[in-house]
XYZ file of C-alpha atoms in Angstrom:
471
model
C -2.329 36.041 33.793
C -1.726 39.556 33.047
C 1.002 41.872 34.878
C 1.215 45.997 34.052
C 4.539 46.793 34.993
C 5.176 51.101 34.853
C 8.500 51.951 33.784
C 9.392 55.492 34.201
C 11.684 57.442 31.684
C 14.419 58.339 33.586
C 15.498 61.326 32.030
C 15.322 65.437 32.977
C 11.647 65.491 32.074
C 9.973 67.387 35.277
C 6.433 67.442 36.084
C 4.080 69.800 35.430
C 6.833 71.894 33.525
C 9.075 72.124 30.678
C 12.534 70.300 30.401
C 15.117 71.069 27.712
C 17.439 68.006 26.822
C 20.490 69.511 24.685
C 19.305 69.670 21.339
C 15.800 68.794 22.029
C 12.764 70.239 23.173
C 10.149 68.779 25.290
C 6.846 70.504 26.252
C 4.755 68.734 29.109
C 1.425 69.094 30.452
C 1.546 67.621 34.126
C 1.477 64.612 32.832
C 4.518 62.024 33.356
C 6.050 60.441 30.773
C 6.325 56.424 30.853
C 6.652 52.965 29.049
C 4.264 50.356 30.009
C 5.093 46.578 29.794
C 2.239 43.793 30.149
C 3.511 40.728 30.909
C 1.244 37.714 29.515
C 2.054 34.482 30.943
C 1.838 31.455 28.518
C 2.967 28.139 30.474
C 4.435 27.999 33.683
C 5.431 30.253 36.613
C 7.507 33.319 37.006
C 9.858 31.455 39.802
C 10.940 29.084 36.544
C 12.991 32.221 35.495
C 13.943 33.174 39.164
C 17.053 35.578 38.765
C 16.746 36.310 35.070
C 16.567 40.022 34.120
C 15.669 41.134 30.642
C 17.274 44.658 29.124
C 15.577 45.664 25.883
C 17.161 48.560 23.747
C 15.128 50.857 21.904
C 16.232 53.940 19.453
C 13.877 56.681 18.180
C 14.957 58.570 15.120
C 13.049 61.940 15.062
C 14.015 63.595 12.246
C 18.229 64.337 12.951
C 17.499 63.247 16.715
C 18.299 59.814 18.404
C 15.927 59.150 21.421
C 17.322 55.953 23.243
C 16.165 54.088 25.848
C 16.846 50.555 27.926
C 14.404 49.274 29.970
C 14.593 46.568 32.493
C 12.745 44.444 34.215
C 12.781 40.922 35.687
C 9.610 38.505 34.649
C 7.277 38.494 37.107
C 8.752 41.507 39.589
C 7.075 44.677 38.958
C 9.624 45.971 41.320
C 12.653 45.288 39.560
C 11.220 47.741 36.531
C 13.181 50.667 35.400
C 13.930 52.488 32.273
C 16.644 54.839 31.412
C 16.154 57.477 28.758
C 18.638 59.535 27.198
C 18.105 61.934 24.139
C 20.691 62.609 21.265
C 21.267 65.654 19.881
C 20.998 66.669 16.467
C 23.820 65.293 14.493
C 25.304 62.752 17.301
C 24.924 58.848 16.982
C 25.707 56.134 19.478
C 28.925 55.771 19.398
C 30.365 53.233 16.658
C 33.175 51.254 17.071
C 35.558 51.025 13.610
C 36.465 47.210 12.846
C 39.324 46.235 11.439
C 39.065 44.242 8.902
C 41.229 41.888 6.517
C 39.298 41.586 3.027
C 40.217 38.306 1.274
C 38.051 38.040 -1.447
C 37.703 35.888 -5.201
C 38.165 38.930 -7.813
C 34.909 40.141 -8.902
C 34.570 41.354 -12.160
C 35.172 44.730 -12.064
C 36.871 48.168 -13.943
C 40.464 47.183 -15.435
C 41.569 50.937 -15.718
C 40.251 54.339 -16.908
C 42.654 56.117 -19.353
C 43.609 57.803 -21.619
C 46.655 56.205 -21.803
C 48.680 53.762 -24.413
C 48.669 50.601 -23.983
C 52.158 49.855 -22.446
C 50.963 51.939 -19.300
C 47.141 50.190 -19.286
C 48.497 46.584 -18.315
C 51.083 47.785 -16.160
C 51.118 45.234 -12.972
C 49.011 48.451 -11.154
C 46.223 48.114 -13.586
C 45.803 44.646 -14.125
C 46.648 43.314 -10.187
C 43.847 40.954 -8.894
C 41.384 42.009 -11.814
C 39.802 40.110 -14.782
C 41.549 41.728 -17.500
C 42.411 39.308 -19.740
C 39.307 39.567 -21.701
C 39.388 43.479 -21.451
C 42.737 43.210 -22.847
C 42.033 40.693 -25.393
C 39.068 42.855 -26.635
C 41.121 45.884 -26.896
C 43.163 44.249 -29.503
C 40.171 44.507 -31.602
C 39.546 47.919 -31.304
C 40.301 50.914 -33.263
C 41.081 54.612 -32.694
C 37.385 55.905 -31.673
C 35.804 53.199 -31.427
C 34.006 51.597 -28.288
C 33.694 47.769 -28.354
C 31.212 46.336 -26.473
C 31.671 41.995 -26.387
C 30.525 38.778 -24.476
C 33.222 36.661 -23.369
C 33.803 33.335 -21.746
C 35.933 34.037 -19.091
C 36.789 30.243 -19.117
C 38.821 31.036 -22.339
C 41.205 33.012 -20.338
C 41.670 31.895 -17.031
C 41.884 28.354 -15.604
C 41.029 29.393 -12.024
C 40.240 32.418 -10.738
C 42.635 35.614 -9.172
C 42.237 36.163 -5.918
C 42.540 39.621 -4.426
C 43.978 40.523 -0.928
C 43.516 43.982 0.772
C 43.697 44.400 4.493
C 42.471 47.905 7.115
C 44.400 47.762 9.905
C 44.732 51.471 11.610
C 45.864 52.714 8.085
C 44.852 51.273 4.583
C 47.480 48.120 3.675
C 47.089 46.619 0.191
C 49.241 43.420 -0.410
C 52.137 43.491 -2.755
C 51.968 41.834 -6.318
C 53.531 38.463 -5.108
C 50.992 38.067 -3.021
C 48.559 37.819 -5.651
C 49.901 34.708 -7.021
C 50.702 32.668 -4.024
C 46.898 32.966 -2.794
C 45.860 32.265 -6.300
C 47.587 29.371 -6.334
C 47.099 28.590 -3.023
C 43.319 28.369 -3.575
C 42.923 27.732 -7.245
C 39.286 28.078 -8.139
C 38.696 26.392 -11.381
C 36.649 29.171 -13.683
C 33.759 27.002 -15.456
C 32.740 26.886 -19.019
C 29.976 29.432 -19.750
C 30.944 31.723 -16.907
C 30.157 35.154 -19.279
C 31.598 38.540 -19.037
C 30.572 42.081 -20.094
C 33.100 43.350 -22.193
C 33.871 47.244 -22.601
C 36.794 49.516 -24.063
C 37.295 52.329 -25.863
C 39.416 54.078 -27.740
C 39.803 58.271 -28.663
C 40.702 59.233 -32.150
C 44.167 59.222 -30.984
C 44.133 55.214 -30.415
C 44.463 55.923 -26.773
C 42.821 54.047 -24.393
C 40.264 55.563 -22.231
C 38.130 52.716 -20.320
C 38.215 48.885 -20.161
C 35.999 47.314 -18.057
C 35.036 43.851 -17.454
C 32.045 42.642 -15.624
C 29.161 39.524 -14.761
C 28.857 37.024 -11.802
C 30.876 34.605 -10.872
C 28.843 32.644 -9.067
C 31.750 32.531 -6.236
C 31.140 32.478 -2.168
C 31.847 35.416 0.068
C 35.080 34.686 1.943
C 34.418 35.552 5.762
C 37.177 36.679 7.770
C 36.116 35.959 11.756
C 39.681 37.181 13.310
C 42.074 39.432 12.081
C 45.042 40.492 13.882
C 48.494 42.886 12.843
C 49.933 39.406 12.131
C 47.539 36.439 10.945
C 43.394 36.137 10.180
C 41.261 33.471 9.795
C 39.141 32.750 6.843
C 36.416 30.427 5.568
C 33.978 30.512 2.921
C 31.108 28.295 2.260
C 31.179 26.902 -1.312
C 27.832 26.512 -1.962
C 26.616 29.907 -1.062
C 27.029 30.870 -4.640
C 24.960 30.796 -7.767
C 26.360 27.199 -8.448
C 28.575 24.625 -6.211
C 32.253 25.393 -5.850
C 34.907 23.264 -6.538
C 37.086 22.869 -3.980
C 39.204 19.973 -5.025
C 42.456 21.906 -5.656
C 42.814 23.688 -2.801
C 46.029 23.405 -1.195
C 46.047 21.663 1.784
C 42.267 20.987 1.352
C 38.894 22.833 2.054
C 38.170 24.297 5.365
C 39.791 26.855 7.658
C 42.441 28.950 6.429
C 45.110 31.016 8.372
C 46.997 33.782 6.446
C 50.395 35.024 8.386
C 51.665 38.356 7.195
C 53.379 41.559 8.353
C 53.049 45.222 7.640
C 55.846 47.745 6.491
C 55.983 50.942 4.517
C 58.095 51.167 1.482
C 57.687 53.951 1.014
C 53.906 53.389 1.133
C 51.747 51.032 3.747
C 52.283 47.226 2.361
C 51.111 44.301 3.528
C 53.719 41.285 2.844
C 52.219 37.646 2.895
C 54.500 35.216 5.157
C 52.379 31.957 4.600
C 48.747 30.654 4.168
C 47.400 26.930 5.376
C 44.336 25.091 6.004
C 44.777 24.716 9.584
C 41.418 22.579 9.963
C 40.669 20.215 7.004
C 36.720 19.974 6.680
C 34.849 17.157 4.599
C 31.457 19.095 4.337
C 31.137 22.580 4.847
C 32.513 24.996 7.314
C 28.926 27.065 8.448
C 30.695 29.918 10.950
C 33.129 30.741 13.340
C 32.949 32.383 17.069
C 35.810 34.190 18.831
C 35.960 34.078 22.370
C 38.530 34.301 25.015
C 41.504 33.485 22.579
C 40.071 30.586 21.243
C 37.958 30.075 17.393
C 34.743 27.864 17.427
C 34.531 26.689 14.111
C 30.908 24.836 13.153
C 30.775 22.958 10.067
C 28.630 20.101 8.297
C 30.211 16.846 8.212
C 28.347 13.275 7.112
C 24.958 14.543 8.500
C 26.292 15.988 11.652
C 27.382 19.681 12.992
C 30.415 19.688 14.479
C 32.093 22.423 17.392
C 35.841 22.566 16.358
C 38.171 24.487 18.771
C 41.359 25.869 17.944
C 43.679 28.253 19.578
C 43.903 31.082 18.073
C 47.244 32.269 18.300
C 48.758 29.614 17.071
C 46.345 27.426 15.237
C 46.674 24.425 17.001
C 43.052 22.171 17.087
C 42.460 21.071 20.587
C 39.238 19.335 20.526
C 36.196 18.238 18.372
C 32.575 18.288 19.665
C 29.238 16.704 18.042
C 26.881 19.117 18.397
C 23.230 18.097 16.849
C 22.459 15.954 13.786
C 21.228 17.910 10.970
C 19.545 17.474 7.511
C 19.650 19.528 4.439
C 16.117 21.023 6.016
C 18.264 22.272 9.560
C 21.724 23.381 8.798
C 23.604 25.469 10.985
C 22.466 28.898 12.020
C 24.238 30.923 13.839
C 26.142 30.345 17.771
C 25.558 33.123 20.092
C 27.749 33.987 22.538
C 26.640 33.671 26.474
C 28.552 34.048 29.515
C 28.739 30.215 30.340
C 29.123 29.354 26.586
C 27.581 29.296 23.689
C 24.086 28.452 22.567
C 23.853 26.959 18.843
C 20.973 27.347 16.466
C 19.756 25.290 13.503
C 17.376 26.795 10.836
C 13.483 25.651 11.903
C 14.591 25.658 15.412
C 16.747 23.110 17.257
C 19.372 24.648 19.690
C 22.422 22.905 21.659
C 24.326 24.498 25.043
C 28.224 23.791 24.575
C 29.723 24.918 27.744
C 33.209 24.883 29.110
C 34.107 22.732 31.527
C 37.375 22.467 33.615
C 38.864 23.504 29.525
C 37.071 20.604 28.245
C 33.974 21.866 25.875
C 30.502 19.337 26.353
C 27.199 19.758 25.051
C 25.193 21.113 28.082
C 21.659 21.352 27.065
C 19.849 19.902 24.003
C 16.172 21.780 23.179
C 13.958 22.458 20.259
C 12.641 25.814 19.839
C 10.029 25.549 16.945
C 6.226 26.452 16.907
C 5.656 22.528 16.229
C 7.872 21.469 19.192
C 6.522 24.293 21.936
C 2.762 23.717 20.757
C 2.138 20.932 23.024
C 2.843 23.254 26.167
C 1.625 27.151 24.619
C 1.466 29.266 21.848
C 3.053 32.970 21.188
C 2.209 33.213 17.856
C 5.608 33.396 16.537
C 7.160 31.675 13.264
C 9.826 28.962 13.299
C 12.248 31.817 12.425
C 11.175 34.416 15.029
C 12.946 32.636 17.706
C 16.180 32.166 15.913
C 16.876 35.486 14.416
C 18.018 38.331 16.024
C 17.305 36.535 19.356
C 18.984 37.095 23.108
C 19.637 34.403 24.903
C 21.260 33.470 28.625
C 22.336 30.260 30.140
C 23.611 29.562 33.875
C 24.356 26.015 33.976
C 20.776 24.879 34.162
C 18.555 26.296 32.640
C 18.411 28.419 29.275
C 16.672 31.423 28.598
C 15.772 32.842 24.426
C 14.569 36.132 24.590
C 13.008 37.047 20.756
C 10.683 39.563 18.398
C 7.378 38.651 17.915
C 4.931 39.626 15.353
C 2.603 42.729 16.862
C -0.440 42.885 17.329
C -1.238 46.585 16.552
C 1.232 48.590 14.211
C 1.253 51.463 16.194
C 3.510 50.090 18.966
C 7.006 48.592 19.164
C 6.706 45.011 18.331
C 5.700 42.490 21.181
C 8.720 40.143 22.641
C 8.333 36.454 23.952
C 10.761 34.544 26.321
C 10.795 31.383 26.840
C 13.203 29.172 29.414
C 14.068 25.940 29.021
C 15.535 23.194 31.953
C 18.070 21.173 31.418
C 16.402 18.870 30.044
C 15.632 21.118 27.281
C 11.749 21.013 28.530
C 9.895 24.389 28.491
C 9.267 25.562 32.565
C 8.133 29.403 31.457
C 7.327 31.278 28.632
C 5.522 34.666 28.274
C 5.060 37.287 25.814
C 5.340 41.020 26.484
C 3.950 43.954 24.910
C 5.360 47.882 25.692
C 3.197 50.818 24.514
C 4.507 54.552 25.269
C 2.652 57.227 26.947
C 4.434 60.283 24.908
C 2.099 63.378 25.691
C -0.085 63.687 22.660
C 0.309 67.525 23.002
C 3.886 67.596 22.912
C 5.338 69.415 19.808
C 5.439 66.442 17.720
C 9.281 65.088 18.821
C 7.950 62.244 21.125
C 4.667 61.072 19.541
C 4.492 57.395 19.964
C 3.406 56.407 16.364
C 4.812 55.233 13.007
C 4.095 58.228 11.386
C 7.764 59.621 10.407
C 9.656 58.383 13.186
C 12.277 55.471 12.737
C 11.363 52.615 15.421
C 14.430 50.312 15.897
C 15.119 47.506 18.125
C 18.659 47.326 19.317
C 20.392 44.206 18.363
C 21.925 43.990 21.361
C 19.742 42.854 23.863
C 20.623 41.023 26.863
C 19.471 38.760 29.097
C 21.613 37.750 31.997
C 21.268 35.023 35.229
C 22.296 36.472 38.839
């Protein structure tokens, strides 16, 4: 079954003669300017998604121009089609947000200092604060007036566990004092394996001064994520085996898991950032997998004796109020992502299992239990999509029954935006509709090259950000 729904550009493009959008040009022929979406019904009937409307965002870069459009449209209802088309001008962007962000992070190997200067000055606190100089250090020892040294060293030979550095951006730049430095390294206390090898560099002019000291390699350590950060406390986790080789965790204080730093700001005379006290406010015996804000509260989603598990804190002051099995998983399905929706959150495993938690009378439950995957949806239709297609980059809506995944599929032709599929599920995580949808553009051929609909040099983008909603 095959729908051809016409969605007009709603922009200052007039017929039959020329429009001028600020900064861009657009030269008609008579002809009008529109999107068209077919609609391609795979299983079930349009009144499965009764009250669903999809909004896909698309951007256009055309040379320094941004051409943006949403379109909209509700499965099934040509009349509820519409598209709204805006052009930027040359040099403007949509507008960005700035995030403010707390980086917590293992010291990476990195530059000590670049001279000249004697040596008294090069391992002054400054220099040497939340870096891996030791070795540099150790190496410079060995070297003469103009000479450049050039070593491997075990970095096990001079540390026990690794420093940890702490910076923070919070409306101006904050960098912690020197204390600070210490308590988290203690407070985490990393052990450094044997064999973990560094790039040694420093050198020396003819006046013995020195002029660079470097050290560098890979550590093999986790990226510490930082999911809320306020002007007073954050929130951190890190997973330890996202690294070259496992992490040991065994001597963290307090134990492995969630982590709350308090601190405060205050200038003297520069911006500082002053750490009050950090904690493992939610002891984990797996692996902490991600963490979702909303309305005040922290979802943390971790791996624990085969099963994933929906802790909920509050986040102001840390306390846990409730634990939630979510879905069983295997070293084959961990944990995903969790995606935000207006009556909770849906949760993804890798290959394709999802979960509804929703909140109920402040009490979370699991909702809706589904599987998502080609293997699990073949029985009923096919779309042609991966096992991945449906969990990355994917929209989704719930409304208490029913739950809607809105995702990329692969295209057909390379000439046109790529295709999308949808698929609903009841509450019994059963498939009632699912359709795929391809959009080509009717951009006058004859126009002066700015809205050609093809590859050629333009940019195609899909906008992460879009939404499906239940009335």
């Amino acid at each position: 079954m095959r729908q051809r729904i016409a969605l007009i550009l709603a922009a200052a493009l007039a017929l039959g003669g020329a429009a001028l959008i600020p900064g861009v040009h657009l030269f008609l022929t008579g002809q009008e300017d529109a999107v068209i979406v077919e609609e391609e019904i795979l299983y079930g009937d349009p009144t499965a998604a009764r009250g669903l409307q999809v909004t896909l965002g698309v951007e256009c870069g055309v040379g320094g121009t941004d051409l943006l459009w949403d379109t909209v449209f509700t499965p099934g209802e040509t009349a509820a089609a519409s598209t709204d088309f805006t052009a930027l001008p040359w040099g403007q962007h949509r507008e960005m947000t700035e995030e403010e962000e707390l980086r917590v992070k293992f010291a990476s190997p990195s530059l000590v200092y670049a001279g000249p200067t004697d040596d008294a000055n090069f391992w002054q606190p400054q220099a040497r604060n939340g870096r891996l100089y030791l070795p540099a250090r150790d190496a410079a020892s060995r070297t003469g007036p103009g000479e450049e040294r050039r070593e491997t060293l075990d970095l096990a030979d001079y540390y026990d566990v690794y420093p940890v550095h702490l910076s923070a951006f919070f409306n101006h730049f904050y960098n912690s004092n020197y204390a600070d430095m210490e308590q988290l390294t203690e407070f985490f206390r990393i052990p450094v394996p044997e064999g973990t090898m560094m790039e040694v560099t420093v050198s020396r002019n003819e006046e013995g001064l020195l002029e660079d000291a470097s050290c560098r390699g890979e550590t093999g350590l986790p990226k510490i994520e930082v999911p809320l950060f306020t002007d007073s406390y954050a929130y951190l986790f890190f997973d330890p085996t996202g690294g070259d080789q496992a992490v040991d965790v065994s001597q963290i204080a307090g134990g492995y898991g969630l982590f709350r730093l308090d601190y405060h700001f205050s200038y003297d005379p520069a911006p500082w950032m002053t750490l009050d006290n950090i904690e493992t406010v939610l002891p984990v015996e797996g692996i902490v997998r991600g963490v979702t804000v909303r309305d005040g509260e922290l979802l943390v989603f971790s791996e624990e004796n085969g099963m994933l598990w929906m802790s909920v804190l509050e986040a102001e002051g840390g306390e846990v109020k409730q634990r939630l099995e979510i879905l069983p998983v295997t070293g084959e399905t961990p944990f995903h992502e969790a995606i935000s929706l207006d009556q909770g959150v849906l949760i993804w495993l890798v290959g394709g299992q999802a979960a509804v938690a929703e909140k109920d009378g402040g009490i979370w439950r699991v909702a809706l239990t589904g599987d998502l995957s080609d293997a699990a949806l073949a029985p009923y239709f096919s779309d042609g999509a991966h096992d991945d297609d449906r969990w990355y980059g994917s929209a989704a809506a719930f409304d208490g029954e029913r739950l809607a995944v809105l995702y990329t599929l692969p295209s057909r032709e390379t000439t046109s935006l790529p295709d999308v599929g949808l698929t609903v599920l009841d509450q019994t995580g059963a498939p009632v509709f699912a359709a795929r949808y391809r959009r080509s553009g009717h951009f006058d051929q004859s126009s002066r090259g700015l809205l050609n609909y093809s590859p050629g040099p333009y940019h195609w983008t899909e906008d992460p950000s879009a939404i499906l909603a239940f009335s």
